[in-house]
Amino acid sequence: MTFDEVKALDQEYVMQTYARNPVAIDHGKGATLYDTEGKKYIDFTSGIGVCALGYANEAWAKAIYDQAMKVGHISNLYYTEPYAKLASKLVPASGMSAVFFGNSGAEANEGMIKLARKYSFEKYGEGRAAIITLRNSFHGRTITTLKATGQDHFHEFFFPFTEGFRYAEANNMESLNGLSGDDVCAVMMELIQGEGGVNPLEQEYVQAVAKLCAEKDWLLLIDEVQTGIGRTGSLFAYQQFGIQPDVVTFAKGIAGGLPFGGFLANDKCKNVLRAGDHGSTFGGNPMAAAAGNVVMDTLTDDFLAQVKEKGQYLRDGIAALNSPYVSGIRGMGLMIGVGVQGMEHKELKNRLMDKGLLALTAGKDTLRLLPPLVISKDEIDEGLAVMAEVMKA
Ligand SMILES: *Cc1c(COP(=O)(O)O)cnc(C)c1O
């Protein structure tokens, strides 16, 4: 089908909930994509941080195919090997004690919130269910995770929202202390706010929050849906912040493109959710888990070191453009935010796309780059060449 045919079907039959780019992606290899008209793009998006292994990864595709030919799905009422294996890789590598598997980021965060509230209820009784989150955060699109998201424009239309969320200024302990109270059970945050604009939290602040949580027996809930699974150059970003969460969520990158997510809990929290408390029909699907095993096997120390190196290389390359449109460069590993000035960030994204580079936007003025973790130096150079052409003075 041509782009126009695809678009016509979409516009006639699909709820128009996305501001889609005028491109229909057809296929790809590594970090290079092609649209239905045969135009080539370097991909700095990974489908919003999902396709960690890029496109048409043979080991990944073979694992999914092989599992599909054995058993593609069976419910959580039975054990399966890919599921148990994936858990046995994630738990020790994260320093946590047990994992729950679901399907998406929002669902993972919902489960983490349920765990925090049940932990507090069982230990302290009713009236201690409030969760402090951060302004400018993003935690998902369900009724509860919208309310957990600290941005007012997500709190419209869908009333009544889940109660019990309060929003602190990021990197400001006074703000957090001001929201403290006997009704609080947890603090929940991203370590680099992704959708909010690729804003890394300060290490000192994160450690101070962790200390306060330990003192008050508030659970430290870390949303690593975007930052996790190698994106920042370590399995989880918290491993570079010198903290250990009580519960951490992951999703986007874990299965390299299949829907998958979940949360890991430490020893204190691993038995809070018991039979009947939480579940998922699709969670831990064997094909997705098989894909997840390939992703986890790929994330060796050497591979993660390369993610850091490639991230630094890309950041240095952007800085070297000396572009008048760049106000600053932020991020860790291959999660990079470029502050945009003198042009709308969406306009810049569109111009890059025209010239063959796919990028994302975030916040009000940020170009967000989340390339596949397997991107090659050559592909980075090709992407930088497009940026140089579009962003020169
Ligand atoms: C993407 C994202 C989510 C939501 O994930 P979905 O899979 O879209 O539900 C939640 N938290 C963070 C930090 C995210 O980046």
PDB file of C-alpha atoms in Angstrom, residues 68-337:
ATOM      1  CA  ALA A  68       5.296 -19.083  18.871  1.00  0.00           C
ATOM      2  CA  MET A  69       5.784 -22.548  17.356  1.00  0.00           C
ATOM      3  CA  LYS A  70       5.958 -24.117  20.847  1.00  0.00           C
ATOM      4  CA  VAL A  71       3.268 -22.210  22.734  1.00  0.00           C
ATOM      5  CA  GLY A  72       2.442 -18.594  21.923  1.00  0.00           C
ATOM      6  CA  HIS A  73       0.299 -17.949  24.946  1.00  0.00           C
ATOM      7  CA  ILE A  74      -0.861 -19.712  28.044  1.00  0.00           C
ATOM      8  CA  SER A  75      -2.351 -18.120  31.138  1.00  0.00           C
ATOM      9  CA  ASN A  76      -0.563 -17.316  34.356  1.00  0.00           C
ATOM     10  CA  LEU A  77      -2.278 -20.358  35.864  1.00  0.00           C
ATOM     11  CA  TYR A  78       0.640 -22.378  34.422  1.00  0.00           C
ATOM     12  CA  TYR A  79       4.408 -22.039  34.593  1.00  0.00           C
ATOM     13  CA  THR A  80       6.443 -21.335  31.466  1.00  0.00           C
ATOM     14  CA  GLU A  81      10.182 -21.451  30.913  1.00  0.00           C
ATOM     15  CA  PRO A  82      10.805 -18.058  29.192  1.00  0.00           C
ATOM     16  CA  TYR A  83       8.952 -16.309  32.030  1.00  0.00           C
ATOM     17  CA  ALA A  84      10.895 -17.979  34.827  1.00  0.00           C
ATOM     18  CA  LYS A  85      14.191 -17.467  32.978  1.00  0.00           C
ATOM     19  CA  LEU A  86      13.545 -13.776  32.390  1.00  0.00           C
ATOM     20  CA  ALA A  87      12.718 -13.298  36.076  1.00  0.00           C
ATOM     21  CA  SER A  88      15.921 -15.100  37.044  1.00  0.00           C
ATOM     22  CA  LYS A  89      17.912 -12.599  34.949  1.00  0.00           C
ATOM     23  CA  LEU A  90      16.141  -9.384  35.998  1.00  0.00           C
ATOM     24  CA  VAL A  91      16.058  -9.995  39.744  1.00  0.00           C
ATOM     25  CA  PRO A  92      19.789 -10.481  40.474  1.00  0.00           C
ATOM     26  CA  ALA A  93      20.882  -7.873  37.906  1.00  0.00           C
ATOM     27  CA  SER A  94      18.686  -5.254  39.585  1.00  0.00           C
ATOM     28  CA  GLY A  95      19.531  -6.197  43.178  1.00  0.00           C
ATOM     29  CA  MET A  96      15.817  -6.703  43.823  1.00  0.00           C
ATOM     30  CA  SER A  97      14.007  -9.782  45.213  1.00  0.00           C
ATOM     31  CA  ALA A  98      11.038 -10.609  42.979  1.00  0.00           C
ATOM     32  CA  VAL A  99       9.271  -9.454  39.843  1.00  0.00           C
ATOM     33  CA  PHE A 100       5.704  -9.128  38.521  1.00  0.00           C
ATOM     34  CA  PHE A 101       5.112  -9.177  34.752  1.00  0.00           C
ATOM     35  CA  GLY A 102       2.424  -7.130  32.962  1.00  0.00           C
ATOM     36  CA  ASN A 103       2.149  -5.520  29.563  1.00  0.00           C
ATOM     37  CA  SER A 104       2.824  -1.799  29.636  1.00  0.00           C
ATOM     38  CA  GLY A 105       4.267   1.100  31.564  1.00  0.00           C
ATOM     39  CA  ALA A 106       1.023   2.493  32.922  1.00  0.00           C
ATOM     40  CA  GLU A 107      -0.047  -0.964  34.046  1.00  0.00           C
ATOM     41  CA  ALA A 108       3.304  -1.497  35.757  1.00  0.00           C
ATOM     42  CA  ASN A 109       2.930   1.811  37.603  1.00  0.00           C
ATOM     43  CA  GLU A 110      -0.621   0.886  38.643  1.00  0.00           C
ATOM     44  CA  GLY A 111       0.698  -2.337  40.136  1.00  0.00           C
ATOM     45  CA  MET A 112       3.466  -0.483  41.954  1.00  0.00           C
ATOM     46  CA  ILE A 113       0.914   1.958  43.409  1.00  0.00           C
ATOM     47  CA  LYS A 114      -1.299  -0.940  44.525  1.00  0.00           C
ATOM     48  CA  LEU A 115       1.691  -2.570  46.196  1.00  0.00           C
ATOM     49  CA  ALA A 116       2.620   0.632  48.055  1.00  0.00           C
ATOM     50  CA  ARG A 117      -0.894   1.167  49.354  1.00  0.00           C
ATOM     51  CA  LYS A 118      -1.298  -2.440  50.460  1.00  0.00           C
ATOM     52  CA  TYR A 119       2.092  -2.415  52.204  1.00  0.00           C
ATOM     53  CA  SER A 120       1.055   0.643  54.173  1.00  0.00           C
ATOM     54  CA  PHE A 121      -2.456  -0.609  54.908  1.00  0.00           C
ATOM     55  CA  GLU A 122      -1.229  -3.931  56.288  1.00  0.00           C
ATOM     56  CA  LYS A 123       1.358  -2.248  58.500  1.00  0.00           C
ATOM     57  CA  TYR A 124      -0.348   1.004  59.536  1.00  0.00           C
ATOM     58  CA  GLY A 125      -4.061   0.633  58.703  1.00  0.00           C
ATOM     59  CA  GLU A 126      -6.298   3.036  56.809  1.00  0.00           C
ATOM     60  CA  GLY A 127      -5.566   6.698  56.111  1.00  0.00           C
ATOM     61  CA  ARG A 128      -1.967   6.333  54.981  1.00  0.00           C
ATOM     62  CA  ALA A 129      -2.300   6.042  51.211  1.00  0.00           C
ATOM     63  CA  ALA A 130      -1.049   9.343  49.794  1.00  0.00           C
ATOM     64  CA  ILE A 131       1.793   9.215  47.271  1.00  0.00           C
ATOM     65  CA  ILE A 132       4.042  12.170  46.547  1.00  0.00           C
ATOM     66  CA  THR A 133       5.078  12.466  42.902  1.00  0.00           C
ATOM     67  CA  LEU A 134       6.976  15.227  41.104  1.00  0.00           C
ATOM     68  CA  ARG A 135       5.830  18.176  39.037  1.00  0.00           C
ATOM     69  CA  ASN A 136       6.483  17.672  35.332  1.00  0.00           C
ATOM     70  CA  SER A 137       6.470  13.875  35.705  1.00  0.00           C
ATOM     71  CA  PHE A 138       4.750  11.363  33.453  1.00  0.00           C
ATOM     72  CA  HIS A 139       3.457   8.033  34.732  1.00  0.00           C
ATOM     73  CA  GLY A 140       0.856   6.857  32.202  1.00  0.00           C
ATOM     74  CA  ARG A 141      -2.634   7.207  30.740  1.00  0.00           C
ATOM     75  CA  THR A 142      -4.915   5.239  33.044  1.00  0.00           C
ATOM     76  CA  ILE A 143      -7.180   7.141  35.448  1.00  0.00           C
ATOM     77  CA  THR A 144      -4.773   6.533  38.331  1.00  0.00           C
ATOM     78  CA  THR A 145      -1.475   7.082  36.525  1.00  0.00           C
ATOM     79  CA  LEU A 146      -2.833  10.269  34.920  1.00  0.00           C
ATOM     80  CA  LYS A 147      -3.451  11.565  38.428  1.00  0.00           C
ATOM     81  CA  ALA A 148       0.005  10.392  39.520  1.00  0.00           C
ATOM     82  CA  THR A 149       1.404  12.480  36.648  1.00  0.00           C
ATOM     83  CA  GLY A 150       2.371  15.915  37.988  1.00  0.00           C
ATOM     84  CA  GLN A 151       1.101  18.003  35.051  1.00  0.00           C
ATOM     85  CA  ASP A 152      -2.243  19.801  35.406  1.00  0.00           C
ATOM     86  CA  HIS A 153      -3.302  19.382  31.792  1.00  0.00           C
ATOM     87  CA  PHE A 154      -3.504  15.606  32.290  1.00  0.00           C
ATOM     88  CA  HIS A 155      -6.091  16.148  35.057  1.00  0.00           C
ATOM     89  CA  GLU A 156      -8.935  17.296  32.820  1.00  0.00           C
ATOM     90  CA  PHE A 157     -12.136  15.668  31.477  1.00  0.00           C
ATOM     91  CA  PHE A 158     -11.921  12.239  33.070  1.00  0.00           C
ATOM     92  CA  PHE A 159     -13.249  12.938  36.568  1.00  0.00           C
ATOM     93  CA  PRO A 160     -13.360  11.554  39.129  1.00  0.00           C
ATOM     94  CA  PHE A 161      -9.659  10.691  39.273  1.00  0.00           C
ATOM     95  CA  THR A 162      -8.043   8.432  41.863  1.00  0.00           C
ATOM     96  CA  GLU A 163      -7.405  10.378  45.060  1.00  0.00           C
ATOM     97  CA  GLY A 164      -4.218  10.608  47.034  1.00  0.00           C
ATOM     98  CA  PHE A 165      -1.509  12.194  44.879  1.00  0.00           C
ATOM     99  CA  ARG A 166       0.471  15.308  45.774  1.00  0.00           C
ATOM    100  CA  TYR A 167       3.111  16.975  43.632  1.00  0.00           C
ATOM    101  CA  ALA A 168       6.506  18.213  44.785  1.00  0.00           C
ATOM    102  CA  GLU A 169       8.954  20.383  42.851  1.00  0.00           C
ATOM    103  CA  ALA A 170      11.777  18.240  41.479  1.00  0.00           C
ATOM    104  CA  ASN A 171      15.209  18.759  43.078  1.00  0.00           C
ATOM    105  CA  ASN A 172      13.651  20.650  46.005  1.00  0.00           C
ATOM    106  CA  MET A 173      13.633  18.923  49.414  1.00  0.00           C
ATOM    107  CA  GLU A 174      11.752  21.807  51.019  1.00  0.00           C
ATOM    108  CA  SER A 175       8.882  21.265  48.617  1.00  0.00           C
ATOM    109  CA  LEU A 176       8.852  17.552  49.429  1.00  0.00           C
ATOM    110  CA  ASN A 177       9.014  18.165  53.179  1.00  0.00           C
ATOM    111  CA  GLY A 178       6.137  20.624  52.836  1.00  0.00           C
ATOM    112  CA  LEU A 179       3.926  17.825  51.483  1.00  0.00           C
ATOM    113  CA  SER A 180       4.923  15.369  54.205  1.00  0.00           C
ATOM    114  CA  GLY A 181       2.292  14.069  56.619  1.00  0.00           C
ATOM    115  CA  ASP A 182       0.957  11.038  58.501  1.00  0.00           C
ATOM    116  CA  ASP A 183      -1.118  10.105  55.462  1.00  0.00           C
ATOM    117  CA  VAL A 184       1.851   9.531  53.129  1.00  0.00           C
ATOM    118  CA  CYS A 185       2.907   5.998  52.136  1.00  0.00           C
ATOM    119  CA  ALA A 186       5.349   6.549  49.259  1.00  0.00           C
ATOM    120  CA  VAL A 187       7.306   8.823  46.944  1.00  0.00           C
ATOM    121  CA  MET A 188       7.190   7.979  43.243  1.00  0.00           C
ATOM    122  CA  MET A 189       9.483   9.474  40.609  1.00  0.00           C
ATOM    123  CA  GLU A 190      11.381   9.119  37.360  1.00  0.00           C
ATOM    124  CA  LEU A 191      15.141   9.713  37.683  1.00  0.00           C
ATOM    125  CA  ILE A 192      15.208  11.409  34.296  1.00  0.00           C
ATOM    126  CA  GLN A 193      11.815  12.910  33.526  1.00  0.00           C
ATOM    127  CA  GLY A 194      11.268  11.675  29.979  1.00  0.00           C
ATOM    128  CA  GLU A 195       8.020  13.040  28.547  1.00  0.00           C
ATOM    129  CA  GLY A 196       8.480  16.121  30.750  1.00  0.00           C
ATOM    130  CA  GLY A 197      11.582  17.185  28.810  1.00  0.00           C
ATOM    131  CA  VAL A 198      14.503  14.814  29.535  1.00  0.00           C
ATOM    132  CA  ASN A 199      15.277  16.395  32.906  1.00  0.00           C
ATOM    133  CA  PRO A 200      17.709  14.349  35.017  1.00  0.00           C
ATOM    134  CA  LEU A 201      17.206  14.679  38.774  1.00  0.00           C
ATOM    135  CA  GLU A 202      20.193  15.749  40.855  1.00  0.00           C
ATOM    136  CA  GLN A 203      21.995  12.850  42.510  1.00  0.00           C
ATOM    137  CA  GLU A 204      22.078  14.617  45.909  1.00  0.00           C
ATOM    138  CA  TYR A 205      18.342  15.182  45.779  1.00  0.00           C
ATOM    139  CA  VAL A 206      17.596  11.580  44.844  1.00  0.00           C
ATOM    140  CA  GLN A 207      19.759  10.330  47.708  1.00  0.00           C
ATOM    141  CA  ALA A 208      18.099  12.745  50.159  1.00  0.00           C
ATOM    142  CA  VAL A 209      14.652  11.488  49.063  1.00  0.00           C
ATOM    143  CA  ALA A 210      15.801   7.891  49.539  1.00  0.00           C
ATOM    144  CA  LYS A 211      17.040   8.716  53.046  1.00  0.00           C
ATOM    145  CA  LEU A 212      13.775  10.457  53.983  1.00  0.00           C
ATOM    146  CA  CYS A 213      11.761   7.496  52.660  1.00  0.00           C
ATOM    147  CA  ALA A 214      13.830   5.099  54.778  1.00  0.00           C
ATOM    148  CA  GLU A 215      13.322   7.256  57.903  1.00  0.00           C
ATOM    149  CA  LYS A 216       9.558   7.497  57.463  1.00  0.00           C
ATOM    150  CA  ASP A 217       8.976   4.010  56.062  1.00  0.00           C
ATOM    151  CA  TRP A 218       7.612   5.583  52.873  1.00  0.00           C
ATOM    152  CA  LEU A 219       8.224   3.300  49.933  1.00  0.00           C
ATOM    153  CA  LEU A 220      10.647   4.647  47.331  1.00  0.00           C
ATOM    154  CA  LEU A 221       8.915   3.955  44.009  1.00  0.00           C
ATOM    155  CA  ILE A 222      11.035   4.530  40.906  1.00  0.00           C
ATOM    156  CA  ASP A 223       9.401   4.679  37.473  1.00  0.00           C
ATOM    157  CA  GLU A 224      12.037   3.358  35.056  1.00  0.00           C
ATOM    158  CA  VAL A 225       9.584   2.665  32.233  1.00  0.00           C
ATOM    159  CA  GLN A 226      11.681   4.909  29.967  1.00  0.00           C
ATOM    160  CA  THR A 227      15.081   5.020  31.726  1.00  0.00           C
ATOM    161  CA  GLY A 228      15.313   1.281  32.442  1.00  0.00           C
ATOM    162  CA  ILE A 229      16.652  -1.720  30.515  1.00  0.00           C
ATOM    163  CA  GLY A 230      19.968  -0.261  29.445  1.00  0.00           C
ATOM    164  CA  ARG A 231      18.729   3.067  28.115  1.00  0.00           C
ATOM    165  CA  THR A 232      21.044   5.168  30.319  1.00  0.00           C
ATOM    166  CA  GLY A 233      24.041   2.806  30.116  1.00  0.00           C
ATOM    167  CA  SER A 234      23.193   0.672  33.144  1.00  0.00           C
ATOM    168  CA  LEU A 235      20.374  -1.873  33.454  1.00  0.00           C
ATOM    169  CA  PHE A 236      18.485   0.683  35.568  1.00  0.00           C
ATOM    170  CA  ALA A 237      19.295   4.374  35.988  1.00  0.00           C
ATOM    171  CA  TYR A 238      19.085   4.087  39.809  1.00  0.00           C
ATOM    172  CA  GLN A 239      22.283   2.043  39.659  1.00  0.00           C
ATOM    173  CA  GLN A 240      24.035   5.305  38.689  1.00  0.00           C
ATOM    174  CA  PHE A 241      22.306   7.360  41.401  1.00  0.00           C
ATOM    175  CA  GLY A 242      23.585   5.358  44.375  1.00  0.00           C
ATOM    176  CA  ILE A 243      20.139   4.307  45.622  1.00  0.00           C
ATOM    177  CA  GLN A 244      18.147   1.081  45.823  1.00  0.00           C
ATOM    178  CA  PRO A 245      14.378   1.505  45.365  1.00  0.00           C
ATOM    179  CA  ASP A 246      11.716  -0.454  47.229  1.00  0.00           C
ATOM    180  CA  VAL A 247       9.872  -0.984  43.961  1.00  0.00           C
ATOM    181  CA  VAL A 248      10.905  -0.141  40.393  1.00  0.00           C
ATOM    182  CA  THR A 249       8.862  -0.359  37.188  1.00  0.00           C
ATOM    183  CA  PHE A 250      10.074  -1.105  33.674  1.00  0.00           C
ATOM    184  CA  ALA A 251       8.383  -1.539  30.296  1.00  0.00           C
ATOM    185  CA  LYS A 252       9.330   0.149  27.006  1.00  0.00           C
ATOM    186  CA  GLY A 253      12.648  -1.545  26.166  1.00  0.00           C
ATOM    187  CA  ILE A 254      12.256  -4.859  27.973  1.00  0.00           C
ATOM    188  CA  ALA A 255      10.957  -7.002  25.099  1.00  0.00           C
ATOM    189  CA  GLY A 256      12.535  -5.009  22.261  1.00  0.00           C
ATOM    190  CA  GLY A 257       9.205  -4.179  20.632  1.00  0.00           C
ATOM    191  CA  LEU A 258       6.624  -6.584  22.019  1.00  0.00           C
ATOM    192  CA  PRO A 259       4.234  -5.236  24.693  1.00  0.00           C
ATOM    193  CA  PHE A 260       5.711  -6.045  28.081  1.00  0.00           C
ATOM    194  CA  GLY A 261       6.240  -4.361  31.434  1.00  0.00           C
ATOM    195  CA  GLY A 262       6.384  -5.062  35.110  1.00  0.00           C
ATOM    196  CA  PHE A 263       7.807  -4.180  38.476  1.00  0.00           C
ATOM    197  CA  LEU A 264      10.541  -5.450  40.740  1.00  0.00           C
ATOM    198  CA  ALA A 265      10.261  -5.331  44.536  1.00  0.00           C
ATOM    199  CA  ASN A 266      12.897  -5.630  47.252  1.00  0.00           C
ATOM    200  CA  ASP A 267      12.832  -8.108  50.112  1.00  0.00           C
ATOM    201  CA  LYS A 268      10.628  -5.868  52.264  1.00  0.00           C
ATOM    202  CA  CYS A 269       7.983  -5.619  49.538  1.00  0.00           C
ATOM    203  CA  LYS A 270       8.168  -8.882  47.608  1.00  0.00           C
ATOM    204  CA  ASN A 271       5.356 -10.628  49.520  1.00  0.00           C
ATOM    205  CA  VAL A 272       2.902  -7.717  49.745  1.00  0.00           C
ATOM    206  CA  LEU A 273       0.887  -8.776  46.691  1.00  0.00           C
ATOM    207  CA  ARG A 274      -0.360 -12.335  47.106  1.00  0.00           C
ATOM    208  CA  ALA A 275      -2.654 -14.688  45.178  1.00  0.00           C
ATOM    209  CA  GLY A 276      -5.783 -12.792  44.183  1.00  0.00           C
ATOM    210  CA  ASP A 277      -4.349  -9.311  44.845  1.00  0.00           C
ATOM    211  CA  HIS A 278      -2.976  -8.632  41.395  1.00  0.00           C
ATOM    212  CA  GLY A 279      -2.791 -10.292  38.002  1.00  0.00           C
ATOM    213  CA  SER A 280      -2.873  -9.958  34.237  1.00  0.00           C
ATOM    214  CA  THR A 281      -4.222 -12.120  31.433  1.00  0.00           C
ATOM    215  CA  PHE A 282      -1.404 -11.350  29.016  1.00  0.00           C
ATOM    216  CA  GLY A 283       1.311 -10.483  31.539  1.00  0.00           C
ATOM    217  CA  GLY A 284       4.508 -12.463  31.003  1.00  0.00           C
ATOM    218  CA  ASN A 285       3.300 -13.822  27.656  1.00  0.00           C
ATOM    219  CA  PRO A 286       5.799 -16.512  26.566  1.00  0.00           C
ATOM    220  CA  MET A 287       6.667 -14.909  23.197  1.00  0.00           C
ATOM    221  CA  ALA A 288       7.229 -11.516  24.805  1.00  0.00           C
ATOM    222  CA  ALA A 289       9.225 -13.140  27.606  1.00  0.00           C
ATOM    223  CA  ALA A 290      11.335 -15.000  25.039  1.00  0.00           C
ATOM    224  CA  ALA A 291      12.036 -11.645  23.376  1.00  0.00           C
ATOM    225  CA  GLY A 292      12.850 -10.199  26.797  1.00  0.00           C
ATOM    226  CA  ASN A 293      15.413 -12.931  27.371  1.00  0.00           C
ATOM    227  CA  VAL A 294      17.202 -11.920  24.157  1.00  0.00           C
ATOM    228  CA  VAL A 295      17.225  -8.284  25.284  1.00  0.00           C
ATOM    229  CA  MET A 296      18.591  -9.220  28.726  1.00  0.00           C
ATOM    230  CA  ASP A 297      21.251 -11.496  27.205  1.00  0.00           C
ATOM    231  CA  THR A 298      22.348  -8.607  24.973  1.00  0.00           C
ATOM    232  CA  LEU A 299      22.815  -6.166  27.879  1.00  0.00           C
ATOM    233  CA  THR A 300      26.270  -7.335  28.949  1.00  0.00           C
ATOM    234  CA  ASP A 301      28.617  -4.985  30.847  1.00  0.00           C
ATOM    235  CA  ASP A 302      30.489  -4.409  27.609  1.00  0.00           C
ATOM    236  CA  PHE A 303      27.285  -3.571  25.710  1.00  0.00           C
ATOM    237  CA  LEU A 304      26.171  -1.168  28.452  1.00  0.00           C
ATOM    238  CA  ALA A 305      29.575   0.536  28.381  1.00  0.00           C
ATOM    239  CA  GLN A 306      29.069   1.029  24.635  1.00  0.00           C
ATOM    240  CA  VAL A 307      25.653   2.606  25.268  1.00  0.00           C
ATOM    241  CA  LYS A 308      27.390   5.182  27.475  1.00  0.00           C
ATOM    242  CA  GLU A 309      30.135   5.727  24.907  1.00  0.00           C
ATOM    243  CA  LYS A 310      27.728   6.104  21.998  1.00  0.00           C
ATOM    244  CA  GLY A 311      25.602   8.496  24.059  1.00  0.00           C
ATOM    245  CA  GLN A 312      28.654  10.620  24.790  1.00  0.00           C
ATOM    246  CA  TYR A 313      29.670  10.490  21.121  1.00  0.00           C
ATOM    247  CA  LEU A 314      26.216  11.670  20.035  1.00  0.00           C
ATOM    248  CA  ARG A 315      26.108  14.442  22.652  1.00  0.00           C
ATOM    249  CA  ASP A 316      29.607  15.605  21.655  1.00  0.00           C
ATOM    250  CA  GLY A 317      28.587  15.536  18.002  1.00  0.00           C
ATOM    251  CA  ILE A 318      25.537  17.712  18.692  1.00  0.00           C
ATOM    252  CA  ALA A 319      27.600  20.148  20.770  1.00  0.00           C
ATOM    253  CA  ALA A 320      30.149  20.368  17.940  1.00  0.00           C
ATOM    254  CA  LEU A 321      27.427  21.570  15.541  1.00  0.00           C
ATOM    255  CA  ASN A 322      27.530  24.892  17.412  1.00  0.00           C
ATOM    256  CA  SER A 323      23.948  25.269  16.277  1.00  0.00           C
ATOM    257  CA  PRO A 324      22.173  28.511  17.171  1.00  0.00           C
ATOM    258  CA  TYR A 325      19.047  26.398  17.698  1.00  0.00           C
ATOM    259  CA  VAL A 326      20.556  24.423  20.603  1.00  0.00           C
ATOM    260  CA  SER A 327      20.161  25.875  24.088  1.00  0.00           C
ATOM    261  CA  GLY A 328      21.559  22.889  25.978  1.00  0.00           C
ATOM    262  CA  ILE A 329      22.123  19.138  25.948  1.00  0.00           C
ATOM    263  CA  ARG A 330      20.949  16.845  28.774  1.00  0.00           C
ATOM    264  CA  GLY A 331      20.545  13.167  29.531  1.00  0.00           C
ATOM    265  CA  MET A 332      22.436   9.959  30.212  1.00  0.00           C
ATOM    266  CA  GLY A 333      23.504   7.177  27.859  1.00  0.00           C
ATOM    267  CA  LEU A 334      21.232   7.027  24.829  1.00  0.00           C
ATOM    268  CA  MET A 335      18.488   9.112  26.457  1.00  0.00           C
ATOM    269  CA  ILE A 336      19.282  12.601  25.252  1.00  0.00           C
ATOM    270  CA  GLY A 337      17.398  15.882  25.430  1.00  0.00           C
TER     271      GLY A 337
END
